[in-house]
Short mmCIF file of C-alpha atoms in Angstrom, two decimals:
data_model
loop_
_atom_site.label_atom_id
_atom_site.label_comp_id
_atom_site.label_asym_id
_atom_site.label_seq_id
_atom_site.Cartn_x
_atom_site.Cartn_y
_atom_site.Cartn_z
CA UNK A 49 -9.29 8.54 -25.54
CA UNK A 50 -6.04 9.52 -27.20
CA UNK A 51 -5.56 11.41 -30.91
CA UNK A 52 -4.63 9.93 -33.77
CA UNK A 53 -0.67 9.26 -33.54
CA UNK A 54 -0.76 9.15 -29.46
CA UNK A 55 -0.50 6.06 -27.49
CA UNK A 56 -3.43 5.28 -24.79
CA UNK A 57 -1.89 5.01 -21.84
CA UNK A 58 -5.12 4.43 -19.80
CA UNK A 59 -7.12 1.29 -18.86
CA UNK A 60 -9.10 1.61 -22.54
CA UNK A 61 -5.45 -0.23 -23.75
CA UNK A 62 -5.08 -3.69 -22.70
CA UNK A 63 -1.46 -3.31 -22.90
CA UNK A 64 -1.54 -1.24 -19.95
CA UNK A 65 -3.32 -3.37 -17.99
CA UNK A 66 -1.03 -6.44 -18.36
CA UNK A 67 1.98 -3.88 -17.47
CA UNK A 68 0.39 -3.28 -14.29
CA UNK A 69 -0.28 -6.77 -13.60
CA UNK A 70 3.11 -8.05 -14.49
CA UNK A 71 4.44 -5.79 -12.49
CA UNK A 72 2.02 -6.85 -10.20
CA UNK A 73 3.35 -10.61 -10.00
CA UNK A 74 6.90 -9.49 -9.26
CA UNK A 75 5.48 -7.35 -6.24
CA UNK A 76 3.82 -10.36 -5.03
CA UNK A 77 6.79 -12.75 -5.91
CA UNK A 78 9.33 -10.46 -3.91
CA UNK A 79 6.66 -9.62 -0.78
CA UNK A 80 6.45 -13.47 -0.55
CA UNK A 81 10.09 -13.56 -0.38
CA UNK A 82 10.89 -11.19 2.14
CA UNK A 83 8.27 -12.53 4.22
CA UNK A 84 10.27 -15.39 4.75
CA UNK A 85 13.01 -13.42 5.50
CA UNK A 86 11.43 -11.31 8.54
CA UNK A 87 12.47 -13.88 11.34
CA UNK A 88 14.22 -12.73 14.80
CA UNK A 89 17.38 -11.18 14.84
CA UNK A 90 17.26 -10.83 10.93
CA UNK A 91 19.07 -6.95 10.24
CA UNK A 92 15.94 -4.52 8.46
CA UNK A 93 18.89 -2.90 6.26
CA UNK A 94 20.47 -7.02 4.85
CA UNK A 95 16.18 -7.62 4.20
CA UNK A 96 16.09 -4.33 2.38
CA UNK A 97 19.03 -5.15 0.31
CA UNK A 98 17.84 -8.38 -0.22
CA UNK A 99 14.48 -7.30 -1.42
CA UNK A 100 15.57 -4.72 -4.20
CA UNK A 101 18.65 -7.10 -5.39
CA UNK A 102 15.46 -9.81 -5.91
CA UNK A 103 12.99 -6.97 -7.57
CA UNK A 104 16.11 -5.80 -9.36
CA UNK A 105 16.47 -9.30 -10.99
CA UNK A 106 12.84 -10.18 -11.15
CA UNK A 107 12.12 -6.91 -13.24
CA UNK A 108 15.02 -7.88 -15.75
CA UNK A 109 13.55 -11.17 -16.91
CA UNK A 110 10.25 -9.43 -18.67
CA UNK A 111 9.96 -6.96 -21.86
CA UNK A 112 13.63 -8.06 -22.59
CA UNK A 113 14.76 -6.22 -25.77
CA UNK A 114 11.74 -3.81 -25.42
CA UNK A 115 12.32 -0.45 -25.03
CA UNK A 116 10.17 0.92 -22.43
CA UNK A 117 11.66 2.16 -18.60
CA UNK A 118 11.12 -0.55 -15.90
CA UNK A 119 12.78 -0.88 -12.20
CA UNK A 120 11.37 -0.58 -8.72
CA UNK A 121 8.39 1.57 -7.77
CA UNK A 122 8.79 1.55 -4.46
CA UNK A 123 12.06 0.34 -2.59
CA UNK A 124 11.88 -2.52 0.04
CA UNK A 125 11.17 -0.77 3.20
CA UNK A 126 10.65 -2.73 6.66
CA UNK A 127 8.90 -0.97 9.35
CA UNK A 128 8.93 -1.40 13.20
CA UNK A 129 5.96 -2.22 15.32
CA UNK A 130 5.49 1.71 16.24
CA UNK A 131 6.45 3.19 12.78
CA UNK A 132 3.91 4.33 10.46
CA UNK A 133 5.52 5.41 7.77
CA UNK A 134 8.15 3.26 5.13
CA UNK A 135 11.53 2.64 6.52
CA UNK A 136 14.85 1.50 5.10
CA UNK A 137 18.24 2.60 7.18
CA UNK A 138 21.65 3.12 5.59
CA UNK A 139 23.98 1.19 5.72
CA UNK A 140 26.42 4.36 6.61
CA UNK A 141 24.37 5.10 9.50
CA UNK A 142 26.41 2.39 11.85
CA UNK A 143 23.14 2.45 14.83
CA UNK A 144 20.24 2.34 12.43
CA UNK A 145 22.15 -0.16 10.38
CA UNK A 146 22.10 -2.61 13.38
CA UNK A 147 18.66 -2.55 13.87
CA UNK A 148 17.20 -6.70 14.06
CA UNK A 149 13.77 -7.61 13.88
CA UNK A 150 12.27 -8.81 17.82
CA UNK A 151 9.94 -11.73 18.37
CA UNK A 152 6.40 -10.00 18.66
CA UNK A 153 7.53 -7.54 17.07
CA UNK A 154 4.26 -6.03 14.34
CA UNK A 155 6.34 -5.12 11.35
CA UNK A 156 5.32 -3.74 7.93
CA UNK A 157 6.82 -4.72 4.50
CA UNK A 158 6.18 -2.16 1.56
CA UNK A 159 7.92 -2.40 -2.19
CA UNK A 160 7.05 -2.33 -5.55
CA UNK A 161 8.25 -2.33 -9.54
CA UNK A 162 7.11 -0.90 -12.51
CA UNK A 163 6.73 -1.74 -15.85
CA UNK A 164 6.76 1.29 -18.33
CA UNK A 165 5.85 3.41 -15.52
CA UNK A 166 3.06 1.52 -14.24
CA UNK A 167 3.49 0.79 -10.79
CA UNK A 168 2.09 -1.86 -8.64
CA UNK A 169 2.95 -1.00 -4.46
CA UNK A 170 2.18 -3.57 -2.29
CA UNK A 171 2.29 -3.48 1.53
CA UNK A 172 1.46 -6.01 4.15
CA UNK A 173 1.76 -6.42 7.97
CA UNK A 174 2.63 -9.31 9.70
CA UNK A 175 4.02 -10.43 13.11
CA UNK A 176 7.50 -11.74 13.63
CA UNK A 177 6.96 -14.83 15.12
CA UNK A 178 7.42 -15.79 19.26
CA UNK A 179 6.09 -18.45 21.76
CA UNK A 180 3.00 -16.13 22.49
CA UNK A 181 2.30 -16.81 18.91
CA UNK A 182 3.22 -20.26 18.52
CA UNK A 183 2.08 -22.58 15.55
CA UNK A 184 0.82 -18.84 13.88
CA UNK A 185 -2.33 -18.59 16.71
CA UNK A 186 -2.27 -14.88 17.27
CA UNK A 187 -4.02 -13.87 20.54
CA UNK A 188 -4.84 -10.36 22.13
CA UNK A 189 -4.29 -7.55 20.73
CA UNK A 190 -1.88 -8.49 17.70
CA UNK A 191 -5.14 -10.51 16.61
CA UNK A 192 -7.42 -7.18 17.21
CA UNK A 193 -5.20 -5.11 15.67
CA UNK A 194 -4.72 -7.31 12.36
CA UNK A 195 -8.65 -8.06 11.98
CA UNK A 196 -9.52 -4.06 12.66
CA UNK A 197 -6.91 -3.60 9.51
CA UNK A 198 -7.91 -6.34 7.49
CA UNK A 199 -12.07 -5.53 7.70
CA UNK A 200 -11.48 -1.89 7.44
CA UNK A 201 -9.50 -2.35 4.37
CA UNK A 202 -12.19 -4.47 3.05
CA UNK A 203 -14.74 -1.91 3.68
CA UNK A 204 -12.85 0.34 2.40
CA UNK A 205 -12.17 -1.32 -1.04
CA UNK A 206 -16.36 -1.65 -1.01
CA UNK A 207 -17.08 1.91 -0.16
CA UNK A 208 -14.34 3.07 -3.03
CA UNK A 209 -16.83 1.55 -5.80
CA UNK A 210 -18.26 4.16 -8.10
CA UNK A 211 -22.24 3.75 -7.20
CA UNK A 212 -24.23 1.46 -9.07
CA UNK A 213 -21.38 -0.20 -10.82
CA UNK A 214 -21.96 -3.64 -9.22
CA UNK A 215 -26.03 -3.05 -9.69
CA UNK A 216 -28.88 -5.53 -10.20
CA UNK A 217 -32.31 -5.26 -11.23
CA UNK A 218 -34.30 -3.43 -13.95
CA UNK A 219 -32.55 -1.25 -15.73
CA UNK A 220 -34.38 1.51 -13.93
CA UNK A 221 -33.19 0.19 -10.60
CA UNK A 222 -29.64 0.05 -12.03
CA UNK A 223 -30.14 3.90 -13.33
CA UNK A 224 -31.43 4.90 -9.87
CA UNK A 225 -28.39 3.25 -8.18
CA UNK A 226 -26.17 5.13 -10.27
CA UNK A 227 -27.38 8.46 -9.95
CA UNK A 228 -26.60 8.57 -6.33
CA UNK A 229 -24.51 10.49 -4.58
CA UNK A 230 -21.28 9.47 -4.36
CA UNK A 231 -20.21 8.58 -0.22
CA UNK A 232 -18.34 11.35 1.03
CA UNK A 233 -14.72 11.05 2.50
CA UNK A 234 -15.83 11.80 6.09
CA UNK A 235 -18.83 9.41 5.97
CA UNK A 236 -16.06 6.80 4.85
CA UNK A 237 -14.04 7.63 8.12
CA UNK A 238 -17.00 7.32 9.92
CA UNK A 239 -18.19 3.82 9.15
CA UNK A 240 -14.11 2.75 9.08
CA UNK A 241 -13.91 4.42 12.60
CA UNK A 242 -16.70 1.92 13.59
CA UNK A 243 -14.78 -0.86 12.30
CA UNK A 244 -11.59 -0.10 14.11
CA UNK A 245 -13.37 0.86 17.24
CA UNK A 246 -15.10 -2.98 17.23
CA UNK A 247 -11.30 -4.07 18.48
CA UNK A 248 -10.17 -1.15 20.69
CA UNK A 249 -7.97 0.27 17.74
CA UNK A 250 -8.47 3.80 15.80
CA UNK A 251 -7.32 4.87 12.34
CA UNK A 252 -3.64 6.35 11.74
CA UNK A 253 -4.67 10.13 11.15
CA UNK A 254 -4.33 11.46 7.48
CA UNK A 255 -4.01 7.75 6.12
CA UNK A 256 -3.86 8.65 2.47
CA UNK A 257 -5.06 6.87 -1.05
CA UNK A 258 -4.17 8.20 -3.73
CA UNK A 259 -4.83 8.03 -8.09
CA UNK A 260 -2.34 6.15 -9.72
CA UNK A 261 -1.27 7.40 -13.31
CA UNK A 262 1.43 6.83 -15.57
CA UNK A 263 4.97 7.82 -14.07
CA UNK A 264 2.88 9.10 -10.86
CA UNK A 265 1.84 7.57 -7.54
CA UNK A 266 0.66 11.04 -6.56
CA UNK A 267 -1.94 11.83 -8.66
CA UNK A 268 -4.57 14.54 -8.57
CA UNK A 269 -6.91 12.65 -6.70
CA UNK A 270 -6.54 11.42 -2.99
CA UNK A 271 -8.77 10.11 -0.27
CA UNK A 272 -7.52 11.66 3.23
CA UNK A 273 -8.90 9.23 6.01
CA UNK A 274 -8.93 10.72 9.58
CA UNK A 275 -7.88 13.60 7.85
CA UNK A 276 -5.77 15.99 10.66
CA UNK A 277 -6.66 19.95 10.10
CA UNK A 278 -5.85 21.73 7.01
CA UNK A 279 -5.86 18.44 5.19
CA UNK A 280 -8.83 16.86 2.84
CA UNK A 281 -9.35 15.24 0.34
CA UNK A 282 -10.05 15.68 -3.24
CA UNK A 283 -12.42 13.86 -5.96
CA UNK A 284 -13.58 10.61 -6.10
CA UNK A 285 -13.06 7.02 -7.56
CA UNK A 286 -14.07 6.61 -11.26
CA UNK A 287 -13.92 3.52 -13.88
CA UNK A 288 -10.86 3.24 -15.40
CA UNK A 289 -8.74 4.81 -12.65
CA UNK A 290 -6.16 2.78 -10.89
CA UNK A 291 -5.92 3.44 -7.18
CA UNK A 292 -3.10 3.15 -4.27
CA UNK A 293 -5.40 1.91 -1.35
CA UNK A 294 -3.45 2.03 2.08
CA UNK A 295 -5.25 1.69 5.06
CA UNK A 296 -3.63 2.21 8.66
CA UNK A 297 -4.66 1.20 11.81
CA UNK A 298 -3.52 1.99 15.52
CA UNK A 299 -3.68 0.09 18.63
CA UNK A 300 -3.32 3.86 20.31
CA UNK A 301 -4.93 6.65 19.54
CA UNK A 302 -3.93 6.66 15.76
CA UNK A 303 -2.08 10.59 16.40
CA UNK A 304 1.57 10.57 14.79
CA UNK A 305 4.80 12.35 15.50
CA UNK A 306 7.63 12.84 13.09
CA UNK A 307 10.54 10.72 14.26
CA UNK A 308 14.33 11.21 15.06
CA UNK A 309 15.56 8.26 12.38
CA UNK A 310 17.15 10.04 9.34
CA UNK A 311 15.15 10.07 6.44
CA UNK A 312 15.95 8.23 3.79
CA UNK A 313 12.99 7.90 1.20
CA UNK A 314 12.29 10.62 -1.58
CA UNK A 315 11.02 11.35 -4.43
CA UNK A 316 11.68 13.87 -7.97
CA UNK A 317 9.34 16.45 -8.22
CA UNK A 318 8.17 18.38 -11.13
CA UNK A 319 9.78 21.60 -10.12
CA UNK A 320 12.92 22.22 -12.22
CA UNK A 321 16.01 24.70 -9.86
CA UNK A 322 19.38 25.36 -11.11
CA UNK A 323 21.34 23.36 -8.63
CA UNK A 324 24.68 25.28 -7.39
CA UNK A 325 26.73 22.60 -6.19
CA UNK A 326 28.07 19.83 -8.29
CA UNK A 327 27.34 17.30 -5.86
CA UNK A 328 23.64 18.51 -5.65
CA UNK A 329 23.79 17.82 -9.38
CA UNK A 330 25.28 14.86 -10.16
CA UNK A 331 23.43 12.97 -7.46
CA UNK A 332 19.95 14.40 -9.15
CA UNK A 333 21.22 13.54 -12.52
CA UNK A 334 21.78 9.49 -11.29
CA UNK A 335 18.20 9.20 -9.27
CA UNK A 336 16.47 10.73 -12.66
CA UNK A 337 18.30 8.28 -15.07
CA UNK A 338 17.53 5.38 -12.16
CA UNK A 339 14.73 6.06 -10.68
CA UNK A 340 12.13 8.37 -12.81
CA UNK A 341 9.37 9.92 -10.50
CA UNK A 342 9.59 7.52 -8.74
CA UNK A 343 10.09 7.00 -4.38
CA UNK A 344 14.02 5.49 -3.78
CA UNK A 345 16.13 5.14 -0.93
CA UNK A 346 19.50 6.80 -0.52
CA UNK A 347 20.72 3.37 -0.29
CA UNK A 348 20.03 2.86 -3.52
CA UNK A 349 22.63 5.26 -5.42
CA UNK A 350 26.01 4.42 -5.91
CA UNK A 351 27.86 6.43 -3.39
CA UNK A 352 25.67 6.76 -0.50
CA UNK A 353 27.77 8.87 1.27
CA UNK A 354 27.64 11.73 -1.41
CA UNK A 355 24.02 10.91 -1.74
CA UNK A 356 23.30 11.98 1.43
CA UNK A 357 25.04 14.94 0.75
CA UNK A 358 23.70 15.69 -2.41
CA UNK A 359 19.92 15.47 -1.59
CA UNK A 360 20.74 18.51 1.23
CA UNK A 361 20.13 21.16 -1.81
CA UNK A 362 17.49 18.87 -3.95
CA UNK A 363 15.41 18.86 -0.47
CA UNK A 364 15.78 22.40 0.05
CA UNK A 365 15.10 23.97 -3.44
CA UNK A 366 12.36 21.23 -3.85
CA UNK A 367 13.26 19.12 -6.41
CA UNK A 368 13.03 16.13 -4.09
CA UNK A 369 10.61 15.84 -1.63
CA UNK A 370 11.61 13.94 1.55
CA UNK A 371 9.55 11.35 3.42
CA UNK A 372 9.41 11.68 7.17
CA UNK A 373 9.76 8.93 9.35
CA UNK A 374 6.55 9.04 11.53
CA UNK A 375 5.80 6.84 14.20
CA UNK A 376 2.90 6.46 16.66
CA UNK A 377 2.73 9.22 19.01
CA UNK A 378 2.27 6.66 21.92
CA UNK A 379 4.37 4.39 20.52
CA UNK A 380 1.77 2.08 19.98
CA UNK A 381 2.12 -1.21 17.10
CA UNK A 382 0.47 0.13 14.28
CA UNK A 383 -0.56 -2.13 11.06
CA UNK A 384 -1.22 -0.93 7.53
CA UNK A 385 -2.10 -2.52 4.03
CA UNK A 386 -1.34 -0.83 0.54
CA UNK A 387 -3.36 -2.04 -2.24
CA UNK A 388 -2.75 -1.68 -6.58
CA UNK A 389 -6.30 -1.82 -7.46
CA UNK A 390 -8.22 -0.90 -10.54
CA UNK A 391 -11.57 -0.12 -10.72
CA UNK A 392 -13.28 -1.80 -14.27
CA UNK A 393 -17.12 -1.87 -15.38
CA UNK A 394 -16.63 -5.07 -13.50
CA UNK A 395 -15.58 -3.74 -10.32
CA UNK A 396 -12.15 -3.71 -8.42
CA UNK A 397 -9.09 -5.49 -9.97
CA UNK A 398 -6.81 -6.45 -7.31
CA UNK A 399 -3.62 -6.16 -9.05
CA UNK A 400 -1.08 -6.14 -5.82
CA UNK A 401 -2.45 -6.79 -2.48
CA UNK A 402 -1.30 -8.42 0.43
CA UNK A 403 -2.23 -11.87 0.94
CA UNK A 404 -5.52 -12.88 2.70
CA UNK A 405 -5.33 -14.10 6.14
CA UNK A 406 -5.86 -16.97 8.07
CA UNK A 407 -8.14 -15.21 10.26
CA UNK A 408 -9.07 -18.66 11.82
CA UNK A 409 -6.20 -18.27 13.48
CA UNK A 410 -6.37 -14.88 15.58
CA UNK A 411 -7.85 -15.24 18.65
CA UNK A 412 -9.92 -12.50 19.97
CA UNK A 413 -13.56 -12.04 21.64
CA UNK A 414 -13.86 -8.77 20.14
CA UNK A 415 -16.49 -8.49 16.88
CA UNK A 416 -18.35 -5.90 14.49
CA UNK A 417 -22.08 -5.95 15.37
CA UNK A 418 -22.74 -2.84 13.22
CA UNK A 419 -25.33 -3.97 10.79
CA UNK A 420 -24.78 -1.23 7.97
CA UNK A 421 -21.32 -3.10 8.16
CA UNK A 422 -21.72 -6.16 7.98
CA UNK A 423 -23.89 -5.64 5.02
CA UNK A 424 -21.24 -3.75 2.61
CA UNK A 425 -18.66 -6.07 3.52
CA UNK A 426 -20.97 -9.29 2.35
CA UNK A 427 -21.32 -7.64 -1.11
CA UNK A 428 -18.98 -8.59 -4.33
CA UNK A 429 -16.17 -6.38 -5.42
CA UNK A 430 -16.48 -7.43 -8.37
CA UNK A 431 -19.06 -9.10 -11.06
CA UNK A 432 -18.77 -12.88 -11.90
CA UNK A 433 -17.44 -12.60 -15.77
CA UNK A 434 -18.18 -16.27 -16.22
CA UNK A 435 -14.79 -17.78 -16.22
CA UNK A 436 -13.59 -20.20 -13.17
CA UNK A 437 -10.19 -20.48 -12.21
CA UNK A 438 -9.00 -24.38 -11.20
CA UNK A 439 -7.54 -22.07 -8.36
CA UNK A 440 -10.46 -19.96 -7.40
CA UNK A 441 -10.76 -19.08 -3.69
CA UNK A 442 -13.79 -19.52 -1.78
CA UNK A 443 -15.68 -16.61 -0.47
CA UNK A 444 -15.13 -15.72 2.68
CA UNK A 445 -17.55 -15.60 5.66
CA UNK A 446 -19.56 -12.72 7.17
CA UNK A 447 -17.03 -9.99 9.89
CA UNK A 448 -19.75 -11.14 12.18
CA UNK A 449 -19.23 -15.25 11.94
CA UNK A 450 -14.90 -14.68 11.97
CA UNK A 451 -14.49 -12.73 14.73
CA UNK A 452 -16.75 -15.18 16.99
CA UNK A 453 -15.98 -18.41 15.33
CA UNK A 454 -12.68 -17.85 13.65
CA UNK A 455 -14.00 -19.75 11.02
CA UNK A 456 -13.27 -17.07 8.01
CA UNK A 457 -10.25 -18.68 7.07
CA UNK A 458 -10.77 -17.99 3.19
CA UNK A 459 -9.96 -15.49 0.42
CA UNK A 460 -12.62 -12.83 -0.72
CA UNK A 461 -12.70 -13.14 -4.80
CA UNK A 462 -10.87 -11.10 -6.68
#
């Protein structure tokens, strides 16, 4: 609860919520956009453009005359089939600039905006359409990589609810479901291993969530999935908390390697250096009046060329931090999904997430027979509150039933 005088910045404050999900709608607006775009022989860097120029102008049409920061939370970043991590090339950098999308090709699409510092990141995964998948049937292994993502995301989201929230029954039976334990992070790799493994596909190591807060995608809690060693985890989900859920899924082994590309994503820290050079300074002076705390590309200042100059020092005293490109160490397509989601005495808000599939339309023989499984991914994320939506989707079928029949074509509620 905030004092007297301070403004509640957490879920307790309605107006918080409807930042997140307006900033929510233009994530969802602009993914639907470049989605279109993503076609063969399209250029990654024009999409990128493209993307922030529409999140740009998207962002500018709400809270007019209000004064409260607002702007991109995550640049437009298009992926490869074999990266893992966010991508955007520069424009400077002639080879990487050239870069087209291939048919086939598995490619994933992350960005995001944020209203008074609450961001909403949204990522999806989809397949740039070829003759192998003509009229959107996806066969093979495109179709056993997407469903391993999809259901392990969907799992995941399930095995993220604090215990008992969703409980029925006396109100002894609801007490006992609460007091238990919450699931550990390595019993959650476990079952999402199991999912994965149903389609011949393994978890990206060290796939990280991570507590959302105000100005901060970072927060001090994280879930480390397939964690690599020296890395773990730390606390666990809570009402009221607002969660980046990313899930990432392999068609190799799921091992990484940092890549040659040169990076281009960072982020401010919280670590304050007396910069020597007056490049070093200026450029940190434009990405904290433009971009907060928040992750941007070097496209995205106003001379790239002295941005990528300027970072060199930032980087080194640590007042950025620089994101890695990291690809699959086999060079294998990997898919992954980034959720907004907040968790309510109701259950999970989806507030950006990619949209559901047509999973009627991937073709595959492979299925989840794990019964433990198949049981947490039938239950609700959230309660019924009573109101119906004109546009309400229907609930989708049982892992089991989709992956045989194909016939879980529908949306699980929201």
């Amino acid at each position: 609860m905030a004092e007297d005088g301070e403004i509640d910045y957490s879920l307790n404050n309605p107006d918080t919520l409807t930042k997140y999900k307006t900033a929510a709608q233009i994530s969802h607006k602009v993914l639907d956009a470049v989605t279109g775009w993503c076609v063969e022989g399209e250029k990654i860097l024009a999409i990128c453009q493209k993307g922030d120029k529409l999140l740009d102008e998207e962002v500018a049409k709400v809270y007019k005359g209000k004064k409260i920061s607002k702007g991109i939370s995550h640049p437009t970043t298009v992926s490869p089939s074999s990266f893992v991590t966010p991508y955007t090339p520069l424009s400077s950098d002639v080879e990487e600039a050239s870069v087209t999308l291939k048919p086939g090709e598995v490619i994933k699409i992350q960005l995001g905006a944020q209203i008074d510092g609450f961001g909403a990141i949204v990522c999806d995964t989809i397949i740039i359409p070829s003759e192998k998948n003509e009229n959107d049937i996806l066969p093979g292994r495109e179709a056993d990589l997407l469903l391993a993502t999809h259901y392990a995301n969907e799992l995941l989201l399930r095995l993220m609810m604090p215990h008992g929230l969703l409980a029925t029954g006396s109100e002894e039976e609801k007490k006992k479901a609460a007091s238990e334990k919450p699931i550990t992070q390595s019993k959650m790799t476990a079952l999402l291993e199991k999912v994965v493994k149903s389609y011949g596909c393994n978890l990206v190591e060290s796939t990280t969530c991570w507590l959302f807060e105000r100005n901060e995608i970072e927060g001090k809690k994280k879930i480390v999935l397939a964690p690599t060693e020296g890395t773990k985890g730390e606390g666990v989900p809570e009402v009221g908390e607002v969660w980046g859920v990313e899930m990432g899924v392999s068609m190799g082994s799921g091992k990484v390697r940092t890549l040659g590309n040169r990076p281009t994503l960072h982020r401010r820290t919280t670590i304050t250096y007396g910069l020597k050079r007056p490049s070093s300074r200026q450029t940190l002076s434009e990405i904290v009046k433009k971009f907060g705390t928040f992750p941007f590309s070097l496209r995205q200042l106003d001379d790239e060329r002295a941005a990528k100059v300027g970072v060199v020092e930032c980087v080194r005293s640590n007042v950025l931090r620089q994101y890695e490109v990291v690809g699959d160490k086999d060079s294998e397509p990997v898919a992954r999904l980034l959720s907004t989601v907040a968790i309510t005495k109701n259950g999970l808000v989806r507030l950006s997430a990619p949209p559901s599939p047509d999973l009627s339309k991937y073709k595959t023989e492979k299925k989840i027979t794990d019964e433990e499984i198949l049981k947490i991914l039938e239950q609700p994320v959230a309660r019924s509150t009573g109101a119906k939506s004109k546009n309400r989707k229907k609930k989708k079928k049982p892992a089991k039933k989709a992956s045989e029949e194909e016939e879980g074509d529908t949306s699980e509620e929201e």
